């Protein structure tokens, strides 16, 4: 068994916990943590600033901000006002402001007909776009008190329905309207079930293949689109291997406590190896499945509104 | 009152009836009619072939095909098989075939959330796209037994939601995927209530501003997009002025028969003048309204399926 | 031509204007008016208290409250907070409170797939139901801080889809859960286009046949259901005859001003007769149509939320 | 560890495989198998005919028919014609025919907003109801060539949205319209991932608590509703414990083959005990989760249509 296994973690806080343990070892990475008592929100900001940092953490240079609150998964009537405010605050910092107005294309990734993957399109549904075409002259105008941002939006749909990769659609439209920056919203697959629906991750490095719930998108990054891409991701599912792995750990723990020898079943494996081993053992057809909470429709409805309100605070 | 009034007719059969009356006068126009007994379908093909023809009919050079069947408005379980077949047959003739494969972008115009304007997006929902991205090489491929057409599709949404004109979205995507031809599906406003939901019009001259149910699109034509645009339109609403006008005509008729003099109320007006007069008399806020049958949801569901099946017959 | 024509008005304010003119003549009717400066809301409360009042106004005994605001039709991000507050305040007065808790069945009438008729089902979508079944004992419980009301909700759908009248569904469920009162929400057909989407009418006399947008319901009243029915109605369409009638009036007005004699075309008709005449002149197929604003999807989305919030203020 | 563990199997074929092994031991159970070459469909009919049979199989007396086809999960344009035909054929046998017409209430269980649980409501959307209220007399009539069945339909929604158990809604409506039989359609949780979306199970014993995807329904049976309930169930998810269990088995198998001793980790447990052990080891929050294929939206759309067509064949 080879040792090149690498746990795929899509969420910065998960990374950060690792980092914390070995903080002294890490060059080229800056980590800041903060708590916002209102809304019970923890903020973690990870900056990868050099090639060495990239190697350490396995992620490209950029800023990774994670907003976390156990209350986000809780369904409320309405939405999470404090989280919207926090999102607007941290996101605004990341939007390049060298142009006046800044032309923003907001992109909702995912499949509106598959509930846990519908978060992106739902955000677009509640977004206030401020770009408008002046009928006389035919030029775009801003239709809002805030003329700093000219905002357009699209839900890209899925390859099987459009015949086009999300990256193609985003590139075609960003070219057409001369967007300065793309903000892409996507559902993610979490590794840890406790993160499910409780975390919003923002990054300046775009969307990378395979990080989302659907397998319906290529990378959406500055390289593929041509302008900076800010990604907003929310874990709404966990992958099948994760829950097997977590259950297995529980089993080992119990066997240990019972004083038996059986717990040594997988001794000699690092956690990464164990995870990959389990992934291989899982039925191949299961790799095309995801694990999702039964009340995912209510949660996705509420979180998508929290995010669209966060964006609307900036844009209007 | 000036005499430059011109009745806007979006439907070729309506035009054709006019033409028929004055057939001898018209230069530069060819008209053919046909009946398809199965499905009780009348087919009218109008070709505008010269500048003189353009002047006579007030429409640009091109081919205008109208498929009409009283049964189309009738709701059935399922859809209208014969109409799908007829549509596929006449539409196929109009698709330019100089390339192998021909890259087609099918575009659904209109607002999915406003029932009578939702026909375009609904067609896209049931369409078989055959373009697929090969994961290894990253090149587009055709995923169908029929490799003559490489089909992509998009529902463009509405300006108020996206901040982009439908024409911008179509042009951006057509450029990105190097489409050879665009097929655009739209709901139309009919002048005559008898045409409502009973007619499919195909034309090679694209979509012109103001012809649709929504006022949310600029022209989508070869000039604005860069490649030929075939339009498929179905009248799902009539505009408010039309029903006032028609009722008024009924009133005049009755007054005439009663031998009274009152029917002269609008004598001295040509029909066009009368229509425009009524349009001006209508409350300004009514001009932003449309008239729609109560069962429009069932009809639009059925007709959209009839059209998507017509396209699927060609593409798969 | 007979004189038994009677204008059907579904909206209390329209009635009230008539009443105002002849106030002294009316026995058995009490009218109060009020203005709420916040939200620019006019409130009219009409009480029909005797048989004589019933005759005068052509409506059964009961309370009719109309909340009107020009701003209601205006689309805002979010909803109309002041109108929700006003609705909650006036509605609460009408709910019988002799039981503790009061069991309320909220009913959304109309067709969710036909935009202007979708208001009722949309209100249900955003409503906080507070009835919950206790898993252990199997008894209903109240899941809310407010234990005065035990709230259930249903969207009844349409006859063509369910095979059951809305009245049958409401009666069956009200019986099953021993509801004390039904609150029914419905889209209405307005007579006057200025009332469109700007008025909320509340009444204690239930829903009467033919008052709504769809023709898909029999009366939902204390007589048909067995418990008191409070109706909340919002005009989202106008019927075809109304816009013909209004346009006709504009025409007459202009002809009068021009000093011509033509305006006498319909002299000798009362307004009611003229309206009914026009209704007869309208194409029979037009009577199955309604007139609706082009942006009805945005308006209905916003107003339905205004209403559900008004109910949630009372119930939670 | 106690020995009262019992594997919950919702699918008759899974039972049947067990039965086959021990066929001779089973009293009070009749099993028939059949193949339909068209559509590659296997049919299994299990009849539990005595108390002894009930004990043997852990299910109440009644008929259990399973239609299975690997092709059902395959997405096609359109639907699965042969499966619709097979369903109609076997279902028709189970509908009691002592009345003329037989009044049928078809019930779609589940949450339309959670994709894998939306199968029931989607079937209702495409169903032809044939009951209609005669406007003159107000009596129900049959609106179809087939006057053997008077069909109504309802999607019950979910408790959190309606405040009413599905069982309450079904009972209230069945009483109101004097239904002779209820047909209830539901998504199921499968134990074995190979059964996912490839099986339709019909039974005369109704819906039992906990068998479905959502936990939002009490039993819907002759006992709770008052008339016979025929259940149609389709497994669209598997529960989390199942995939852990299956993966675990794969691991044990590999360890055995490697000649190591580690595979004895769970020796001494029966399969049932192992399954329950794993269920206990799974994170409690995971028990509120399900595992679902990524393309569940396309599959559910297609299968729901297959089922509604199967019903329409009988009713129209």
CSV table of N, CA, C and O in Angstrom, one decimal, chain A residues 47-95:
chain,number,residue,atom,x,y,z
A,47,UNK,N,-4.1,32.7,5.6
A,47,UNK,CA,-3.5,33.2,4.4
A,47,UNK,C,-2.3,32.4,4.0
A,47,UNK,O,-1.3,32.2,4.8
A,48,UNK,N,-2.3,31.9,2.8
A,48,UNK,CA,-1.2,31.1,2.2
A,48,UNK,C,-0.4,32.1,1.4
A,48,UNK,O,-0.9,32.7,0.4
A,49,UNK,N,0.9,32.4,1.8
A,49,UNK,CA,1.6,33.6,1.2
A,49,UNK,C,2.8,33.2,0.5
A,49,UNK,O,3.4,34.1,-0.2
A,50,UNK,N,3.2,32.0,0.5
A,50,UNK,CA,4.4,31.6,-0.3
A,50,UNK,C,4.3,30.2,-0.8
A,50,UNK,O,3.5,29.4,-0.4
A,51,UNK,N,5.3,29.8,-1.6
A,51,UNK,CA,5.3,28.5,-2.2
A,51,UNK,C,5.4,27.5,-1.1
A,51,UNK,O,4.8,26.4,-1.1
A,52,UNK,N,6.2,27.8,-0.1
A,52,UNK,CA,6.4,26.9,1.1
A,52,UNK,C,5.1,26.7,1.8
A,52,UNK,O,4.7,25.6,2.1
A,53,UNK,N,4.3,27.8,1.9
A,53,UNK,CA,3.0,27.6,2.5
A,53,UNK,C,2.1,26.7,1.7
A,53,UNK,O,1.4,25.9,2.2
A,54,UNK,N,2.2,26.9,0.4
A,54,UNK,CA,1.4,26.1,-0.5
A,54,UNK,C,1.7,24.6,-0.3
A,54,UNK,O,0.8,23.7,-0.2
A,55,UNK,N,3.0,24.3,-0.1
A,55,UNK,CA,3.4,22.9,0.0
A,55,UNK,C,2.9,22.3,1.4
A,55,UNK,O,2.3,21.2,1.5
A,56,UNK,N,3.0,23.2,2.4
A,56,UNK,CA,2.6,22.7,3.7
A,56,UNK,C,1.2,22.3,3.8
A,56,UNK,O,0.8,21.4,4.4
A,57,UNK,N,0.3,23.1,3.2
A,57,UNK,CA,-1.1,23.0,3.4
A,57,UNK,C,-1.8,22.4,2.2
A,57,UNK,O,-3.0,22.0,2.2
A,58,UNK,N,-1.1,22.2,1.1
A,58,UNK,CA,-1.6,21.6,-0.1
A,58,UNK,C,-2.7,22.4,-0.8
A,58,UNK,O,-3.6,21.8,-1.4
A,59,UNK,N,-2.7,23.7,-0.6
A,59,UNK,CA,-3.6,24.6,-1.3
A,59,UNK,C,-2.9,25.7,-1.9
A,59,UNK,O,-1.9,26.2,-1.4
A,60,UNK,N,-3.4,26.3,-3.0
A,60,UNK,CA,-2.7,27.4,-3.6
A,60,UNK,C,-2.7,28.7,-2.8
A,60,UNK,O,-3.6,28.9,-1.9
A,61,UNK,N,-1.8,29.6,-3.1
A,61,UNK,CA,-1.7,30.9,-2.4
A,61,UNK,C,-3.1,31.6,-2.5
A,61,UNK,O,-3.8,31.6,-3.5
A,62,UNK,N,-3.4,32.2,-1.4
A,62,UNK,CA,-4.7,33.0,-1.4
A,62,UNK,C,-5.2,33.1,0.1
A,62,UNK,O,-4.5,32.7,1.0
A,63,UNK,N,-6.4,33.7,0.2
A,63,UNK,CA,-7.0,33.9,1.5
A,63,UNK,C,-8.1,32.9,1.7
A,63,UNK,O,-8.9,32.7,0.7
A,64,UNK,N,-8.2,32.3,2.8
A,64,UNK,CA,-9.3,31.3,3.1
A,64,UNK,C,-9.9,31.7,4.4
A,64,UNK,O,-9.3,31.7,5.5
A,65,UNK,N,-11.2,32.2,4.3
A,65,UNK,CA,-11.9,32.6,5.5
A,65,UNK,C,-13.0,31.7,5.8
A,65,UNK,O,-13.8,31.3,4.9
A,66,UNK,N,-13.1,31.2,7.1
A,66,UNK,CA,-14.2,30.3,7.4
A,66,UNK,C,-15.0,31.0,8.6
A,66,UNK,O,-14.5,31.4,9.6
A,67,UNK,N,-16.3,31.0,8.3
A,67,UNK,CA,-17.3,31.5,9.3
A,67,UNK,C,-18.0,30.3,9.8
A,67,UNK,O,-18.6,29.6,9.0
A,68,UNK,N,-18.0,30.1,11.1
A,68,UNK,CA,-18.6,28.9,11.6
A,68,UNK,C,-19.6,29.2,12.8
A,68,UNK,O,-19.2,30.0,13.7
A,69,UNK,N,-20.7,28.6,12.8
A,69,UNK,CA,-21.7,28.8,13.9
A,69,UNK,C,-22.6,27.6,14.0
A,69,UNK,O,-23.2,27.2,13.0
A,70,UNK,N,-22.6,27.0,15.2
A,70,UNK,CA,-23.5,25.8,15.3
A,70,UNK,C,-25.0,26.2,15.0
A,70,UNK,O,-25.8,25.3,14.7
A,71,UNK,N,-25.3,27.5,15.1
A,71,UNK,CA,-26.7,27.9,15.0
A,71,UNK,C,-27.1,28.0,13.5
A,71,UNK,O,-28.3,28.0,13.2
A,72,UNK,N,-26.1,27.9,12.6
A,72,UNK,CA,-26.4,28.0,11.2
A,72,UNK,C,-27.3,26.9,10.7
A,72,UNK,O,-28.2,27.0,9.9
A,73,UNK,N,-27.0,25.7,11.3
A,73,UNK,CA,-27.8,24.5,10.8
A,73,UNK,C,-29.2,24.5,11.5
A,73,UNK,O,-30.0,23.8,11.0
A,74,UNK,N,-29.3,25.3,12.5
A,74,UNK,CA,-30.6,25.3,13.2
A,74,UNK,C,-31.6,26.1,12.3
A,74,UNK,O,-31.3,27.1,11.8
A,75,UNK,N,-32.7,25.5,12.1
A,75,UNK,CA,-33.7,26.2,11.3
A,75,UNK,C,-34.4,27.2,12.1
A,75,UNK,O,-34.9,27.0,13.2
A,76,UNK,N,-34.5,28.4,11.5
A,76,UNK,CA,-35.3,29.5,12.2
A,76,UNK,C,-36.3,29.9,11.2
A,76,UNK,O,-36.1,29.7,10.0
A,77,UNK,N,-37.3,30.6,11.7
A,77,UNK,CA,-38.1,31.4,10.8
A,77,UNK,C,-37.2,32.5,10.3
A,77,UNK,O,-36.6,33.1,11.2
A,78,UNK,N,-37.2,32.7,9.1
A,78,UNK,CA,-36.3,33.8,8.6
A,78,UNK,C,-34.9,33.3,8.3
A,78,UNK,O,-34.8,32.2,7.8
A,79,UNK,N,-33.9,34.0,8.7
A,79,UNK,CA,-32.6,33.6,8.4
A,79,UNK,C,-31.6,34.1,9.5
A,79,UNK,O,-32.1,34.4,10.6
A,80,UNK,N,-30.3,34.0,9.2
A,80,UNK,CA,-29.4,34.2,10.3
A,80,UNK,C,-28.7,35.6,10.0
A,80,UNK,O,-27.7,35.7,9.3
A,81,UNK,N,-29.3,36.6,10.6
A,81,UNK,CA,-29.0,38.0,10.4
A,81,UNK,C,-27.5,38.3,10.7
A,81,UNK,O,-26.8,38.9,9.9
A,82,UNK,N,-27.0,37.7,11.8
A,82,UNK,CA,-25.6,38.0,12.2
A,82,UNK,C,-24.6,37.4,11.2
A,82,UNK,O,-23.6,38.0,10.9
A,83,UNK,N,-25.0,36.2,10.8
A,83,UNK,CA,-24.1,35.5,9.8
A,83,UNK,C,-24.1,36.3,8.5
A,83,UNK,O,-23.0,36.4,7.9
A,84,UNK,N,-25.2,36.8,8.1
A,84,UNK,CA,-25.2,37.6,6.8
A,84,UNK,C,-24.3,38.8,7.0
A,84,UNK,O,-23.5,39.1,6.1
A,85,UNK,N,-24.4,39.5,8.1
A,85,UNK,CA,-23.6,40.6,8.4
A,85,UNK,C,-22.1,40.3,8.4
A,85,UNK,O,-21.3,41.0,7.7
A,86,UNK,N,-21.8,39.2,9.0
A,86,UNK,CA,-20.3,38.8,9.1
A,86,UNK,C,-19.9,38.4,7.7
A,86,UNK,O,-18.8,38.8,7.3
A,87,UNK,N,-20.7,37.7,6.9
A,87,UNK,CA,-20.3,37.3,5.6
A,87,UNK,C,-20.0,38.6,4.7
A,87,UNK,O,-19.0,38.7,4.0
A,88,UNK,N,-20.9,39.5,4.8
A,88,UNK,CA,-20.8,40.8,4.0
A,88,UNK,C,-19.5,41.5,4.3
A,88,UNK,O,-18.8,42.0,3.5
A,89,UNK,N,-19.2,41.5,5.6
A,89,UNK,CA,-18.0,42.2,6.1
A,89,UNK,C,-16.7,41.5,5.6
A,89,UNK,O,-15.9,42.2,5.0
A,90,UNK,N,-16.6,40.2,5.7
A,90,UNK,CA,-15.4,39.6,5.3
A,90,UNK,C,-15.3,39.4,3.8
A,90,UNK,O,-14.2,39.5,3.2
A,91,UNK,N,-16.4,39.3,3.1
A,91,UNK,CA,-16.4,39.1,1.7
A,91,UNK,C,-16.0,40.5,1.0
A,91,UNK,O,-15.2,40.5,0.1
A,92,UNK,N,-16.5,41.5,1.5
A,92,UNK,CA,-16.2,42.9,1.0
A,92,UNK,C,-14.7,43.1,0.9
A,92,UNK,O,-14.2,43.7,-0.1
A,93,UNK,N,-14.0,42.7,1.9
A,93,UNK,CA,-12.6,42.9,2.0
A,93,UNK,C,-11.9,42.2,0.8
A,93,UNK,O,-10.8,42.7,0.3
A,94,UNK,N,-12.4,41.2,0.3
A,94,UNK,CA,-11.8,40.4,-0.7
A,94,UNK,C,-12.1,40.8,-2.1
A,94,UNK,O,-11.4,40.4,-3.1
A,95,UNK,N,-13.1,41.7,-2.3
A,95,UNK,CA,-13.4,42.1,-3.7
A,95,UNK,C,-12.5,43.2,-4.1
A,95,UNK,O,-12.3,44.2,-3.4
